[in-house]
Short mmCIF file of C-alpha atoms in Angstrom, two decimals:
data_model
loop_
_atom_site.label_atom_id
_atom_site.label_comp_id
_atom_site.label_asym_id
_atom_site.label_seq_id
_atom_site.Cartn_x
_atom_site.Cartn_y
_atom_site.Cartn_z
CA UNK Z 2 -1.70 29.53 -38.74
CA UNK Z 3 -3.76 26.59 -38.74
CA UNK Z 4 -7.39 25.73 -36.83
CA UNK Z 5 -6.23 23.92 -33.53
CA UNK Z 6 -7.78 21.81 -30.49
CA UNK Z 7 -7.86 23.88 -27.37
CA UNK Z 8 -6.57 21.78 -25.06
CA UNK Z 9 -5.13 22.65 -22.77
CA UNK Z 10 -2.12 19.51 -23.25
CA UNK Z 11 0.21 18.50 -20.57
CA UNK Z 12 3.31 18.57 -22.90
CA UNK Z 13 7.09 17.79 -21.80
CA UNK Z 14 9.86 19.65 -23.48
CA UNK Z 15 13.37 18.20 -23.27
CA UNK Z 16 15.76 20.29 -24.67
CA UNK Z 17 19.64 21.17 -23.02
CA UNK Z 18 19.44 24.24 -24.36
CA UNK Z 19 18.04 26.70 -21.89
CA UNK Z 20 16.84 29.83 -23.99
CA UNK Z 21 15.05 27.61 -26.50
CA UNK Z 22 13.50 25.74 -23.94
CA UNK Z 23 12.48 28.94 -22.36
CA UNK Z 24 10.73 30.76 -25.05
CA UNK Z 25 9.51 27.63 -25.90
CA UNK Z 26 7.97 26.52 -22.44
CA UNK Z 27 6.79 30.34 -22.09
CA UNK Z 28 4.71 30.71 -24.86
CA UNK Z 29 3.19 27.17 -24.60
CA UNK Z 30 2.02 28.14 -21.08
CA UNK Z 31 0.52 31.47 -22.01
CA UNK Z 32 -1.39 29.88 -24.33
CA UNK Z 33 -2.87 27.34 -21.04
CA UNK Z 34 -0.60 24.51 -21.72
CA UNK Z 35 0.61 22.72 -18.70
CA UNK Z 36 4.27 22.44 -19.50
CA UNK Z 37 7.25 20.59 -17.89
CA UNK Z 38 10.89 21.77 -18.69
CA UNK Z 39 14.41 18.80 -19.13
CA UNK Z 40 17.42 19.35 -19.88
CA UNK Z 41 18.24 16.10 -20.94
CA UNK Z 42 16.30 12.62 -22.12
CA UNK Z 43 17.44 11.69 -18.56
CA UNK Z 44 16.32 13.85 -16.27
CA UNK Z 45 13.07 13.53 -18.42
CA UNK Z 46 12.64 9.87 -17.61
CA UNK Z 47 12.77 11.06 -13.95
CA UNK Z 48 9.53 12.77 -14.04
CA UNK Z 49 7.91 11.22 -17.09
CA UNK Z 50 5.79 9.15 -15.22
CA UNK Z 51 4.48 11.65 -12.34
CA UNK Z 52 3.34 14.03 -15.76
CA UNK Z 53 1.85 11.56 -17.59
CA UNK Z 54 1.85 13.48 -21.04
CA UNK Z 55 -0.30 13.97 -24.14
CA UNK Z 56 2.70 15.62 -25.78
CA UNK Z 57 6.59 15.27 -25.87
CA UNK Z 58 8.60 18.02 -27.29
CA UNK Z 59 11.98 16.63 -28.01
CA UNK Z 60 15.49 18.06 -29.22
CA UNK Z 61 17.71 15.52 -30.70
CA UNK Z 62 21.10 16.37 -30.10
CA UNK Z 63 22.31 16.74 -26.52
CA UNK Z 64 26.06 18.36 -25.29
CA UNK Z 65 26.26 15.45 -22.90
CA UNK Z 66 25.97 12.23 -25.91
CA UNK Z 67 22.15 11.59 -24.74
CA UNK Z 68 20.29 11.20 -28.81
CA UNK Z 69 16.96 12.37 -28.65
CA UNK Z 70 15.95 10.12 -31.30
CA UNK Z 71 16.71 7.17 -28.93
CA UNK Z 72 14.52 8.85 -25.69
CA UNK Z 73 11.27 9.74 -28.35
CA UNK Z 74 11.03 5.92 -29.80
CA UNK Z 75 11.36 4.52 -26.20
CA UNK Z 76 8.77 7.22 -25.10
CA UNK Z 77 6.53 5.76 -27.92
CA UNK Z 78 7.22 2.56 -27.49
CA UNK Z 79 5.97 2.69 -23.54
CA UNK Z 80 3.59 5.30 -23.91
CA UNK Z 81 2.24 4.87 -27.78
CA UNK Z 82 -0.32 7.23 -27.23
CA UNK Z 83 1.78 10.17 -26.61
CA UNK Z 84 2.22 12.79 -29.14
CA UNK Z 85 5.96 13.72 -30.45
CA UNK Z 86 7.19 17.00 -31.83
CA UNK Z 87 10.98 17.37 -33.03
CA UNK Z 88 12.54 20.69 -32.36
CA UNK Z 89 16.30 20.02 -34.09
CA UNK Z 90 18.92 22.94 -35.01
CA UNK Z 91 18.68 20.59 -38.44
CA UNK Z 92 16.61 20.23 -41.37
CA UNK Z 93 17.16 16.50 -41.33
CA UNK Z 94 17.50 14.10 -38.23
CA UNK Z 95 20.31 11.84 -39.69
CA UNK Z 96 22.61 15.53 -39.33
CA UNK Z 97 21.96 15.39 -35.97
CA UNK Z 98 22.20 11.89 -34.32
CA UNK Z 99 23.15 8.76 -35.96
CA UNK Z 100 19.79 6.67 -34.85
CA UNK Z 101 17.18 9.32 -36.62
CA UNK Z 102 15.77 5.69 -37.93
CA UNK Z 103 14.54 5.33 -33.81
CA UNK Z 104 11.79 8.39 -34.78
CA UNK Z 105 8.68 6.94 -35.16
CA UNK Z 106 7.31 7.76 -38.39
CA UNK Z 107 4.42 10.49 -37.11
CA UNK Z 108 6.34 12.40 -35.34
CA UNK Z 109 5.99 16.10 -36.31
CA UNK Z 110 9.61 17.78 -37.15
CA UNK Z 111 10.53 21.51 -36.91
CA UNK Z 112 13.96 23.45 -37.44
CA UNK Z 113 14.52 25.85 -35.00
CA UNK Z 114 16.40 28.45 -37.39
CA UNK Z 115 12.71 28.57 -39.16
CA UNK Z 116 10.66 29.17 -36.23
CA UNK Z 117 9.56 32.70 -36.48
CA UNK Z 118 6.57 32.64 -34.20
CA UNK Z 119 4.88 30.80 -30.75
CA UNK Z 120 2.05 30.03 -33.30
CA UNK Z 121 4.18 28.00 -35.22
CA UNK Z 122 5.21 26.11 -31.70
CA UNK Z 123 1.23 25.64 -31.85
CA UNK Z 124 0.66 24.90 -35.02
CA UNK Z 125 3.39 21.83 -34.23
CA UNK Z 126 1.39 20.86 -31.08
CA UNK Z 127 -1.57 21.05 -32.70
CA UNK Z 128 -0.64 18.79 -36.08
CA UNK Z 129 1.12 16.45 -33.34
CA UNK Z 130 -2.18 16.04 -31.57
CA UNK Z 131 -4.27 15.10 -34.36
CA UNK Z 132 -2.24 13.80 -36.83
CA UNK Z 133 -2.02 16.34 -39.73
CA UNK Z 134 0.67 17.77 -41.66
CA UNK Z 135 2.00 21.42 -41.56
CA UNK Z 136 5.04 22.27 -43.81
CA UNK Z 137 8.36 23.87 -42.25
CA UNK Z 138 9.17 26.93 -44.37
CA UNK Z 139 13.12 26.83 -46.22
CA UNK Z 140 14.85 29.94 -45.18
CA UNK Z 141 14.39 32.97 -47.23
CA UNK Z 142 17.91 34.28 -47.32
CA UNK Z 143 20.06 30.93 -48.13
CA UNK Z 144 18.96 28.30 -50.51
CA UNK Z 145 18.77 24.92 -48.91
CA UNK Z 146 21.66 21.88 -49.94
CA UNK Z 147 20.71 18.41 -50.40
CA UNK Z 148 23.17 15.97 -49.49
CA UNK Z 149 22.70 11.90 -49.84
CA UNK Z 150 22.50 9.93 -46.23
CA UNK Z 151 26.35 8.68 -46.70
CA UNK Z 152 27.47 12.34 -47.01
CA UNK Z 153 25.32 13.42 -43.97
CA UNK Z 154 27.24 10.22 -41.73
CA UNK Z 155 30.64 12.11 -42.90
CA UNK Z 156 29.42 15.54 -42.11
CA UNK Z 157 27.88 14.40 -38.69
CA UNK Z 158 31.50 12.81 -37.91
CA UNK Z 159 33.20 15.59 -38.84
CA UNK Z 160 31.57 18.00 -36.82
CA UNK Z 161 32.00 15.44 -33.95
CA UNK Z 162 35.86 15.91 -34.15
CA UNK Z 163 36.46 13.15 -36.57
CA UNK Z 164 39.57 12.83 -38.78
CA UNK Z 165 39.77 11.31 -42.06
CA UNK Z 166 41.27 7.66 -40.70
CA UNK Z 167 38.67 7.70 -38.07
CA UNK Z 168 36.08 8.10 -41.05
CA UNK Z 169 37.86 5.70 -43.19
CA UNK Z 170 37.69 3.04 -40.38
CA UNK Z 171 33.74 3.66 -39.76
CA UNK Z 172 32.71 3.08 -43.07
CA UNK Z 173 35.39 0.13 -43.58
CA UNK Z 174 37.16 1.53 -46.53
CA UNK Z 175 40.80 3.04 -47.09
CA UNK Z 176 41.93 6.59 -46.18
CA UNK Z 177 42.18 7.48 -50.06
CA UNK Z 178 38.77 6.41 -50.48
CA UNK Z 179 37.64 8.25 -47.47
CA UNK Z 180 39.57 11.53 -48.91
CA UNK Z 181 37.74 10.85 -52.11
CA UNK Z 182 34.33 10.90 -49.69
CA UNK Z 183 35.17 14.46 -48.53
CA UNK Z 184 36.17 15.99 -51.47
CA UNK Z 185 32.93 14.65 -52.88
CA UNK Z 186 31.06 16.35 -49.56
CA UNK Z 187 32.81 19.52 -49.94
CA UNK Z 188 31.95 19.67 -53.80
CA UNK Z 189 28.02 18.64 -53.04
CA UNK Z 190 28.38 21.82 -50.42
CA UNK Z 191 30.04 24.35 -52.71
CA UNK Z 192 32.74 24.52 -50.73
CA UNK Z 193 36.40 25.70 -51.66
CA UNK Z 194 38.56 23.55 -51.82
CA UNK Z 195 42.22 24.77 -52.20
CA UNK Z 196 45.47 25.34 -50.49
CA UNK Z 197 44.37 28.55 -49.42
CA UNK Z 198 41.32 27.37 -47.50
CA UNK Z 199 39.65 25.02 -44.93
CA UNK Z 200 36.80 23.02 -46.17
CA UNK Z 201 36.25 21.38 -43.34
CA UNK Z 202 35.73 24.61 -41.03
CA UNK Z 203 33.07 25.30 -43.54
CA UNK Z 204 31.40 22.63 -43.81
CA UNK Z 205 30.96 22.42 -39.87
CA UNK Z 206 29.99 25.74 -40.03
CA UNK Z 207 27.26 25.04 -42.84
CA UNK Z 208 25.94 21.68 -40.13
CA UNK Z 209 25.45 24.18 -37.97
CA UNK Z 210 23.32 26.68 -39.92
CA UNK Z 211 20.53 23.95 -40.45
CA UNK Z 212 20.61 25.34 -44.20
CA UNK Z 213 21.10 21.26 -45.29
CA UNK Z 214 18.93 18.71 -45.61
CA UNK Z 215 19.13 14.55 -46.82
CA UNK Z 216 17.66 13.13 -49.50
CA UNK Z 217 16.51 10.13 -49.40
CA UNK Z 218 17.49 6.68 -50.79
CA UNK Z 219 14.29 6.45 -53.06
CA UNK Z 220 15.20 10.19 -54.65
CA UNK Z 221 12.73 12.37 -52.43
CA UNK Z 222 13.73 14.43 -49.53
CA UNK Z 223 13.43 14.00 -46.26
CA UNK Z 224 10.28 14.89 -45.20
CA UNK Z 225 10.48 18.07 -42.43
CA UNK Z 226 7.20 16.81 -41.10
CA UNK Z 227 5.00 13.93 -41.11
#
């Protein structure tokens, strides 16, 4: 745990799923935050104005197609003053939504599978609020995989449903070429890939986990926080 500012912060979370945004609300308030619960970026813009916050707490991918990278950068870009934490089921934003490059570059970013504690949900506000840097913890049990930014495009469409000549016809190339792209992705992953099994199952599965995280173009990771 880190030193924080007291506050107390009028903070919006927006976040469609309703336990998360529970526990999360819950232990912001019993710590004297004023907190306003969303389910969606659009039912946040419908009260963003009568709150008025210092702080946005924002998932990124929503059930109904809504990208929470999209609602934080418009946020920002009306309200620059306003404070932005991340709270993504990934370890990278271009995994969840395909305009992660709409973040702005301060915004603080945490994975829910690593959240252990409320005082980590602090520690976020807090960072958020002044601009420092916490680190996000990998997970003890699984070791994290690193993927490039064109492998986490094919992973994010194939967890949206897509099939190999919808893939092929986003990234403008043949269907071979696009079968050479996920064998490639299910090699990177570790994945099996026989006869005998489904390597796309898995690597849906491993999306999910928030075990995977994108390297960037330069070589480094993607940085979990700012």
């Amino acid at each position: 745990m880190i030193p924080r500012s007291s506050g107390p912060w009028r903070i919006l979370v927006v976040d469609d799923d309703a336990l998360i945004a529970a526990l999360v609300a819950d232990g912001l308030r019993l710590n004297g935050h004023d907190v306003t619960v969303a389910a969606s970026p659009e039912e946040a813009r419908l009260v963003l104005s009568d709150i008025d916050p210092h702080l946005l707490m924002c998932d990124l991918n929503f059930t109904d197609g809504q990208s929470g990278a999209a609602f934080v950068g418009e946020v920002r870009e009306q309200r620059p003053w306003v404070a932005c934490v991340v709270l993504s089921n990934h370890r990278s934003p271009e995994l969840a939504v395909s305009d992660a490059h709409l973040l702005p570059s301060d915004v603080v970013y945490l994975v829910k599978s690593t959240v252990r504690s409320v005082d980590q949900i602090l520690d976020a506000v807090h960072a958020a609020m002044t601009g420092t840097a916490i680190e996000t913890p990998d997970p003890d049990d699984d070791p994290v995989i690193i993927i490039n930014a064109a492998q986490a495009q094919v992973l994010r469409m194939l967890a949206a449903g897509a099939t190999t000549r919808a893939l092929a016809e986003a990234r403008g190339t043949s269907v071979r070429a696009a079968e050479g792209l996920l064998v490639r992705l299910y090699t990177v992953l570790g994945l099996d890939t026989s006869r005998e099994s489904n390597p796309r199952v898995e690597a849906i599965r491993l999306w999910q986990s928030g075990r995977i995280r994108v390297r960037r173009s330069s070589g480094r990771e993607t940085s979990l926080v700012s």
